[in-house]
C-alpha cells in the first residue's frame, strides 16, 4: 500500500510538470500562428498570458523583488486593456536602485481592483500609480488611481465593520 501511494505521488508530480509544459507549448504554437497571420496584437496577448502563468505557478508563496511584481502587473494590464475603451496607464515611483522584497501577488490584486472598478474621468485615461516610501526600518507601498468610482469614507466604514452602503461582491 505504501509503495502504491509513493508511485501515485510520483505520477502526480510528473503530471504537474507535464501539464504546464503542454500548455506553454500550445500557447507558443498559438503565438506563432498569430504572428504568421499578421495578428500581432493576439500574439502579444498570448505571450502576456504565458508570462503571467509562468509567474503564477513558480513559488507562489515566495518573496519577490518589487520590480518582478511590477513587470507581472504590466503584463496583466496589457491583457486587461483589451476590455476597455479608454487607455490604462501604469507608473511606478520607486528608485531603480531600491531593493524591496514583497510577498508575491501582493500588488496585483490591488492594481486589478483599480482596473476593474475605477472609472477614469470623462475623456481621460485611467492612471494607476505604485509609489514606494521607504524609511530606515519601514517601507510603505501605495497603489492609487484617478478613478471616480470610490468612496474612501464608505470603504473605511466597511473595513471597520460599521454600517456602509458598500455591497461586497465575489
XYZ file of N, CA and C in Angstrom:
510
model
N 0.822 -1.187 0.000
C 0.000 0.000 0.000
C 0.873 1.260 0.000
N 1.932 1.235 0.816
C 2.823 2.397 0.893
C 3.571 2.598 -0.433
N 3.982 1.519 -1.060
C 4.669 1.593 -2.350
C 3.727 2.152 -3.426
N 2.470 1.718 -3.383
C 1.486 2.193 -4.345
C 1.233 3.697 -4.166
N 1.175 4.159 -2.927
C 0.985 5.591 -2.661
C 2.195 6.395 -3.150
N 3.381 5.839 -2.971
C 4.592 6.509 -3.433
C 4.581 6.633 -4.956
N 4.200 5.560 -5.654
C 4.137 5.593 -7.115
C 3.070 6.585 -7.595
N 1.937 6.604 -6.929
C 0.868 7.545 -7.285
C 1.355 8.993 -7.089
N 2.066 9.223 -6.012
C 2.602 10.557 -5.734
C 3.615 10.968 -6.805
N 4.475 10.019 -7.212
C 5.459 10.309 -8.268
C 4.751 10.610 -9.593
N 3.707 9.873 -9.900
C 2.948 10.097 -11.123
C 2.287 11.474 -11.104
N 1.715 11.847 -9.963
C 1.086 13.166 -9.844
C 2.116 14.287 -10.003
N 3.301 14.079 -9.472
C 4.369 15.063 -9.619
C 4.751 15.216 -11.079
N 4.880 14.115 -11.801
C 5.187 14.171 -13.231
C 4.077 14.856 -14.012
N 2.816 14.532 -13.679
C 1.691 15.162 -14.369
C 1.667 16.667 -14.129
N 1.981 17.082 -12.912
C 2.004 18.513 -12.597
C 3.067 19.233 -13.415
N 4.159 18.537 -13.732
C 5.210 19.142 -14.542
C 4.835 19.136 -16.024
N 4.163 18.090 -16.470
C 3.818 17.954 -17.888
C 2.706 18.920 -18.279
N 1.668 19.054 -17.462
C 0.528 19.892 -17.819
C 0.914 21.335 -18.125
N 1.673 22.024 -17.256
C 2.084 23.390 -17.610
C 2.969 23.416 -18.848
N 3.827 22.423 -19.001
C 4.705 22.368 -20.162
C 3.863 22.264 -21.448
N 2.838 21.414 -21.422
C 1.947 21.272 -22.572
C 1.235 22.594 -22.866
N 0.728 23.229 -21.822
C 0.007 24.496 -22.005
C 0.929 25.548 -22.604
N 2.158 25.642 -22.111
C 3.097 26.635 -22.643
C 3.449 26.329 -24.097
N 3.613 25.055 -24.425
C 3.879 24.690 -25.824
C 2.693 25.055 -26.717
N 1.479 24.798 -26.230
C 0.282 25.145 -27.014
C 0.193 26.658 -27.203
N 0.504 27.401 -26.170
C 0.459 28.860 -26.278
C 1.534 29.371 -27.237
N 2.685 28.742 -27.224
C 3.735 29.109 -28.192
C 3.257 28.866 -29.623
N 2.531 27.755 -29.836
C 2.010 27.464 -31.169
C 0.979 28.510 -31.589
N 0.091 28.901 -30.675
C -0.909 29.930 -30.983
C -0.201 31.250 -31.279
N 0.815 31.564 -30.497
C 1.590 32.789 -30.708
C 2.222 32.775 -32.098
N 2.850 31.671 -32.461
C 3.489 31.549 -33.779
C 2.449 31.692 -34.890
N 1.295 31.028 -34.715
C 0.239 31.098 -35.720
C -0.268 32.535 -35.882
N -0.480 33.218 -34.771
C -0.944 34.608 -34.832
C 0.085 35.484 -35.542
N 1.353 35.308 -35.219
C 2.405 36.103 -35.881
C 2.466 35.803 -37.375
N 2.343 34.525 -37.730
C 2.435 34.155 -39.147
C 1.258 34.711 -39.954
N 0.156 34.996 -39.288
C -1.020 35.564 -39.958
C -1.100 37.087 -39.798
N -0.066 37.666 -39.204
C -0.035 39.119 -39.042
C -0.898 39.651 -37.913
N -1.305 38.787 -37.020
C -2.146 39.210 -35.882
C -1.248 39.489 -34.676
N -0.499 40.558 -34.756
C 0.498 40.868 -33.732
C -0.137 41.167 -32.375
N -1.342 41.745 -32.366
C -1.999 42.027 -31.096
C -2.364 40.733 -30.367
N -2.844 39.750 -31.102
C -3.183 38.463 -30.492
C -1.915 37.767 -29.997
N -0.853 37.809 -30.782
C 0.414 37.203 -30.373
C 0.919 37.839 -29.082
N 0.798 39.149 -28.970
C 1.259 39.850 -27.769
C 0.444 39.435 -26.552
N -0.864 39.297 -26.715
C -1.718 38.895 -25.593
C -1.403 37.466 -25.162
N -1.241 36.565 -26.113
C -0.903 35.172 -25.775
C 0.433 35.132 -25.043
N 1.382 35.924 -25.498
C 2.684 35.997 -24.834
C 2.522 36.514 -23.400
N 1.701 37.543 -23.207
C 1.464 38.090 -21.865
C 0.806 37.061 -20.958
N -0.143 36.308 -21.494
C -0.801 35.271 -20.698
C 0.215 34.212 -20.264
N 1.091 33.820 -21.168
C 2.113 32.818 -20.834
C 3.042 33.347 -19.740
N 3.430 34.606 -19.839
C 4.302 35.202 -18.822
C 3.596 35.212 -17.465
N 2.315 35.606 -17.449
C 1.550 35.604 -16.201
C 1.430 34.202 -15.616
N 1.194 33.216 -16.478
C 1.073 31.840 -15.996
C 2.387 31.353 -15.388
N 3.495 31.620 -16.062
C 4.791 31.203 -15.517
C 5.031 31.844 -14.151
N 4.714 33.116 -14.050
C 4.886 33.842 -12.791
C 4.013 33.238 -11.698
N 2.792 32.873 -12.041
C 1.858 32.395 -11.026
C 2.153 30.971 -10.556
N 2.754 30.139 -11.392
C 2.958 28.743 -10.975
C 4.318 28.496 -10.334
N 5.198 29.470 -10.352
C 6.511 29.261 -9.744
C 6.570 29.940 -8.383
N 6.780 29.156 -7.347
C 6.952 29.644 -5.980
C 5.904 30.686 -5.598
N 4.646 30.300 -5.638
C 3.541 31.228 -5.414
C 3.579 31.904 -4.047
N 4.186 31.258 -3.055
C 4.193 31.845 -1.716
C 5.547 32.447 -1.349
N 6.314 32.874 -2.337
C 7.652 33.391 -2.073
C 7.674 34.908 -2.011
N 8.782 35.435 -1.540
C 9.047 36.870 -1.564
C 9.738 37.162 -2.896
N 9.382 38.290 -3.515
C 9.974 38.662 -4.801
C 10.400 40.121 -4.755
N 11.334 40.464 -5.624
C 11.710 41.860 -5.789
C 10.508 42.605 -6.349
N 10.260 43.794 -5.869
C 9.081 44.559 -6.289
C 9.068 44.793 -7.794
N 10.250 44.873 -8.427
C 10.281 45.098 -9.869
C 9.775 43.888 -10.642
N 9.932 42.692 -10.091
C 9.366 41.495 -10.718
C 7.838 41.529 -10.616
N 7.328 41.934 -9.468
C 5.879 42.069 -9.297
C 5.335 43.140 -10.247
N 6.053 44.223 -10.416
C 5.618 45.303 -11.306
C 5.625 44.836 -12.766
N 6.628 44.057 -13.153
C 6.654 43.515 -14.518
C 5.429 42.622 -14.748
N 5.060 41.839 -13.752
C 3.873 40.993 -13.838
C 2.612 41.850 -13.981
N 2.545 42.938 -13.247
C 1.386 43.835 -13.322
C 1.282 44.452 -14.714
N 2.397 44.810 -15.305
C 2.369 45.386 -16.662
C 1.784 44.386 -17.662
N 2.123 43.108 -17.523
C 1.547 42.072 -18.397
C 0.040 41.980 -18.172
N -0.372 41.997 -16.918
C -1.795 41.939 -16.579
C -2.542 43.102 -17.219
N -1.997 44.311 -17.100
C -2.660 45.496 -17.654
C -2.741 45.408 -19.177
N -1.705 44.890 -19.813
C -1.748 44.794 -21.276
C -2.874 43.873 -21.742
N -3.179 42.854 -20.959
C -4.285 41.957 -21.295
C -5.625 42.645 -21.027
N -5.742 43.258 -19.864
C -6.999 43.897 -19.494
C -7.328 45.094 -20.379
N -6.322 45.707 -20.960
C -6.531 46.882 -21.807
C -7.490 46.579 -22.953
N -7.543 45.334 -23.396
C -8.439 44.953 -24.484
C -9.910 45.176 -24.154
N -10.260 45.126 -22.879
C -11.660 45.214 -22.473
C -12.155 46.640 -22.302
N -11.261 47.614 -22.334
C -11.656 48.984 -22.011
C -11.564 49.897 -23.223
N -12.460 50.868 -23.259
C -12.485 51.847 -24.340
C -11.529 53.005 -24.071
N -10.955 53.042 -22.910
C -10.046 54.123 -22.532
C -8.676 53.524 -22.209
N -7.633 54.327 -22.365
C -6.299 53.804 -22.055
C -6.095 53.639 -20.546
N -5.345 52.625 -20.183
C -4.932 52.419 -18.795
C -3.429 52.661 -18.761
N -3.028 53.654 -17.980
C -1.603 53.967 -17.859
C -1.130 53.557 -16.475
N 0.010 52.890 -16.430
C 0.557 52.392 -15.176
C 1.940 52.990 -14.975
N 2.176 53.512 -13.798
C 3.503 54.048 -13.497
C 3.927 53.599 -12.106
N 5.211 53.670 -11.888
C 5.781 53.244 -10.617
C 6.772 54.301 -10.154
N 6.600 54.746 -8.931
C 7.502 55.740 -8.366
C 8.371 55.055 -7.316
N 9.481 54.496 -7.807
C 10.448 53.825 -6.942
C 11.804 53.935 -7.612
N 12.811 54.150 -6.823
C 14.156 54.262 -7.369
C 14.589 52.913 -7.924
N 15.170 52.899 -9.134
C 15.615 51.613 -9.700
C 16.714 50.962 -8.861
N 17.344 51.731 -8.002
C 18.392 51.186 -7.134
C 17.821 50.624 -5.841
N 16.530 50.855 -5.623
C 15.869 50.429 -4.392
C 15.699 48.912 -4.381
N 15.945 48.307 -3.233
C 15.711 46.883 -3.078
C 14.549 46.705 -2.108
N 13.437 46.235 -2.640
C 12.249 45.990 -1.821
C 11.735 44.610 -2.190
N 11.613 43.754 -1.204
C 11.037 42.427 -1.419
C 9.663 42.395 -0.758
N 8.690 41.884 -1.516
C 7.318 41.797 -1.029
C 6.797 40.390 -1.294
N 5.753 39.980 -0.588
C 5.153 38.681 -0.906
C 4.592 38.709 -2.333
N 4.834 37.633 -3.051
C 4.352 37.521 -4.430
C 2.844 37.721 -4.463
N 2.346 38.410 -5.475
C 0.928 38.712 -5.687
C 0.345 39.647 -4.626
N 1.177 40.491 -4.020
C 0.672 41.478 -3.069
C 0.044 42.656 -3.802
N 0.719 43.138 -4.841
C 0.252 44.334 -5.544
C -0.767 44.035 -6.640
N -0.653 42.893 -7.277
C -1.502 42.584 -8.423
C -2.993 42.692 -8.097
N -3.488 42.158 -6.967
C -4.922 42.295 -6.681
C -5.340 43.749 -6.471
N -4.459 44.570 -5.919
C -4.789 45.982 -5.704
C -4.892 46.722 -7.031
N -3.933 46.458 -7.918
C -3.986 47.081 -9.241
C -5.192 46.551 -10.010
N -5.471 45.270 -9.875
C -6.639 44.689 -10.556
C -7.929 45.362 -10.099
N -8.035 45.684 -8.813
C -9.224 46.403 -8.335
C -9.362 47.748 -9.032
N -8.254 48.448 -9.217
C -8.311 49.727 -9.931
C -8.772 49.517 -11.361
N -8.202 48.527 -12.033
C -8.548 48.286 -13.436
C -10.010 47.883 -13.567
N -10.487 47.058 -12.659
C -11.844 46.534 -12.773
C -12.918 47.487 -12.268
N -12.606 48.310 -11.267
C -13.666 49.069 -10.606
C -13.557 50.588 -10.728
N -12.402 51.106 -11.066
C -12.249 52.559 -11.150
C -12.613 53.033 -12.555
N -13.396 54.071 -12.620
C -13.731 54.681 -13.912
C -12.953 55.981 -14.022
N -12.246 56.176 -15.125
C -11.488 57.417 -15.247
C -12.426 58.602 -15.461
N -11.946 59.808 -15.188
C -12.758 60.981 -15.512
C -13.084 60.966 -17.003
N -14.198 61.593 -17.409
C -14.599 61.586 -18.827
C -13.468 62.020 -19.762
N -13.296 61.261 -20.843
C -12.304 61.528 -21.899
C -10.860 61.529 -21.395
N -10.596 60.804 -20.320
C -9.229 60.695 -19.802
C -8.851 59.225 -19.683
N -7.574 58.997 -19.427
C -7.108 57.633 -19.201
C -7.258 57.294 -17.723
N -7.257 56.003 -17.444
C -7.191 55.547 -16.058
C -5.713 55.489 -15.715
N -5.287 56.281 -14.759
C -3.886 56.337 -14.346
C -3.734 55.619 -13.014
N -2.918 54.578 -13.006
C -2.661 53.799 -11.797
C -1.185 53.971 -11.453
N -0.920 54.273 -10.188
C 0.456 54.523 -9.760
C 0.785 53.681 -8.532
N 1.951 53.057 -8.558
C 2.502 52.386 -7.384
C 3.636 53.273 -6.881
N 3.543 53.652 -5.614
C 4.550 54.520 -5.013
C 5.147 53.801 -3.808
N 6.461 53.861 -3.686
C 7.142 53.241 -2.553
C 7.782 54.343 -1.713
N 7.437 54.346 -0.432
C 8.028 55.272 0.541
C 8.846 54.408 1.490
N 10.112 54.763 1.649
C 10.987 53.908 2.442
C 11.661 54.707 3.538
N 11.636 54.158 4.720
C 12.372 54.718 5.844
C 13.513 53.780 6.181
N 14.149 54.043 7.285
C 15.284 53.197 7.678
C 14.843 51.776 8.035
N 13.686 51.659 8.714
C 13.236 50.338 9.156
C 11.821 50.012 8.691
N 11.316 50.747 7.696
C 9.956 50.521 7.232
C 9.847 50.819 5.744
N 8.780 50.318 5.176
C 8.505 50.546 3.760
C 6.992 50.540 3.569
N 6.483 51.564 2.876
C 5.066 51.643 2.565
C 4.929 51.614 1.055
N 4.113 50.706 0.571
C 3.835 50.604 -0.860
C 2.381 51.018 -1.055
N 2.175 52.026 -1.899
C 0.844 52.589 -2.103
C 0.402 52.383 -3.545
N -0.834 51.955 -3.733
C -1.430 51.839 -5.056
C -2.564 52.863 -5.119
N -2.497 53.752 -6.102
C -3.537 54.775 -6.232
C -3.964 54.895 -7.691
N -5.161 55.459 -7.894
C -5.636 55.689 -9.252
C -6.452 56.970 -9.276
N -6.739 57.453 -10.458
C -7.526 58.673 -10.628
C -9.000 58.374 -10.897
N -9.421 57.157 -10.585
C -10.794 56.743 -10.843
C -11.812 57.484 -10.001
N -13.050 57.492 -10.495
C -14.112 58.240 -9.835
C -15.098 57.353 -9.092
N -14.918 56.035 -9.142
C -15.896 55.136 -8.520
C -15.467 54.658 -7.141
N -14.995 55.514 -6.306
C -14.587 55.079 -4.988
C -14.983 56.096 -3.943
N -15.464 55.622 -2.830
C -15.804 56.486 -1.723
C -14.970 56.021 -0.541
N -13.895 56.748 -0.263
C -12.957 56.348 0.790
C -13.643 56.258 2.147
N -14.557 57.161 2.423
C -15.251 57.144 3.720
C -16.074 55.868 3.868
N -16.808 55.490 2.806
C -17.606 54.263 2.859
C -16.705 53.027 2.982
N -15.611 53.032 2.250
C -14.683 51.908 2.334
C -14.106 51.783 3.743
N -13.689 52.886 4.323
C -13.152 52.834 5.689
C -14.207 52.364 6.680
N -15.445 52.794 6.503
C -16.521 52.319 7.381
C -16.693 50.802 7.225
N -16.661 50.341 6.000
C -16.796 48.901 5.733
C -15.640 48.126 6.374
N -14.418 48.636 6.226
C -13.245 47.948 6.776
C -13.252 47.920 8.306
N -13.952 48.871 8.906
C -14.068 48.919 10.369
C -15.326 48.202 10.866
N -16.002 47.471 9.957
C -17.212 46.702 10.265
C -18.347 47.596 10.771
N -18.423 48.813 10.234
C -19.511 49.731 10.548
C -20.512 49.708 9.406
N -21.690 50.298 9.620
C -22.682 50.402 8.546
C -22.100 51.164 7.366
N -22.283 50.613 6.177
C -21.861 51.322 4.976
C -22.778 50.895 3.836
N -22.749 51.692 2.779
C -23.599 51.387 1.625
C -22.891 50.464 0.636
N -21.687 50.035 0.967
C -20.945 49.159 0.049
C -21.543 47.780 0.002
N -21.597 47.232 -1.199
C -22.022 45.853 -1.362
C -20.793 45.021 -1.658
N -20.646 43.939 -0.946
C -19.487 43.080 -1.123
C -19.783 42.117 -2.256
N -18.853 42.043 -3.216
C -19.014 41.123 -4.332
C -17.988 40.004 -4.194
N -18.054 39.062 -5.112
C -17.093 37.964 -5.051
C -15.719 38.442 -5.471
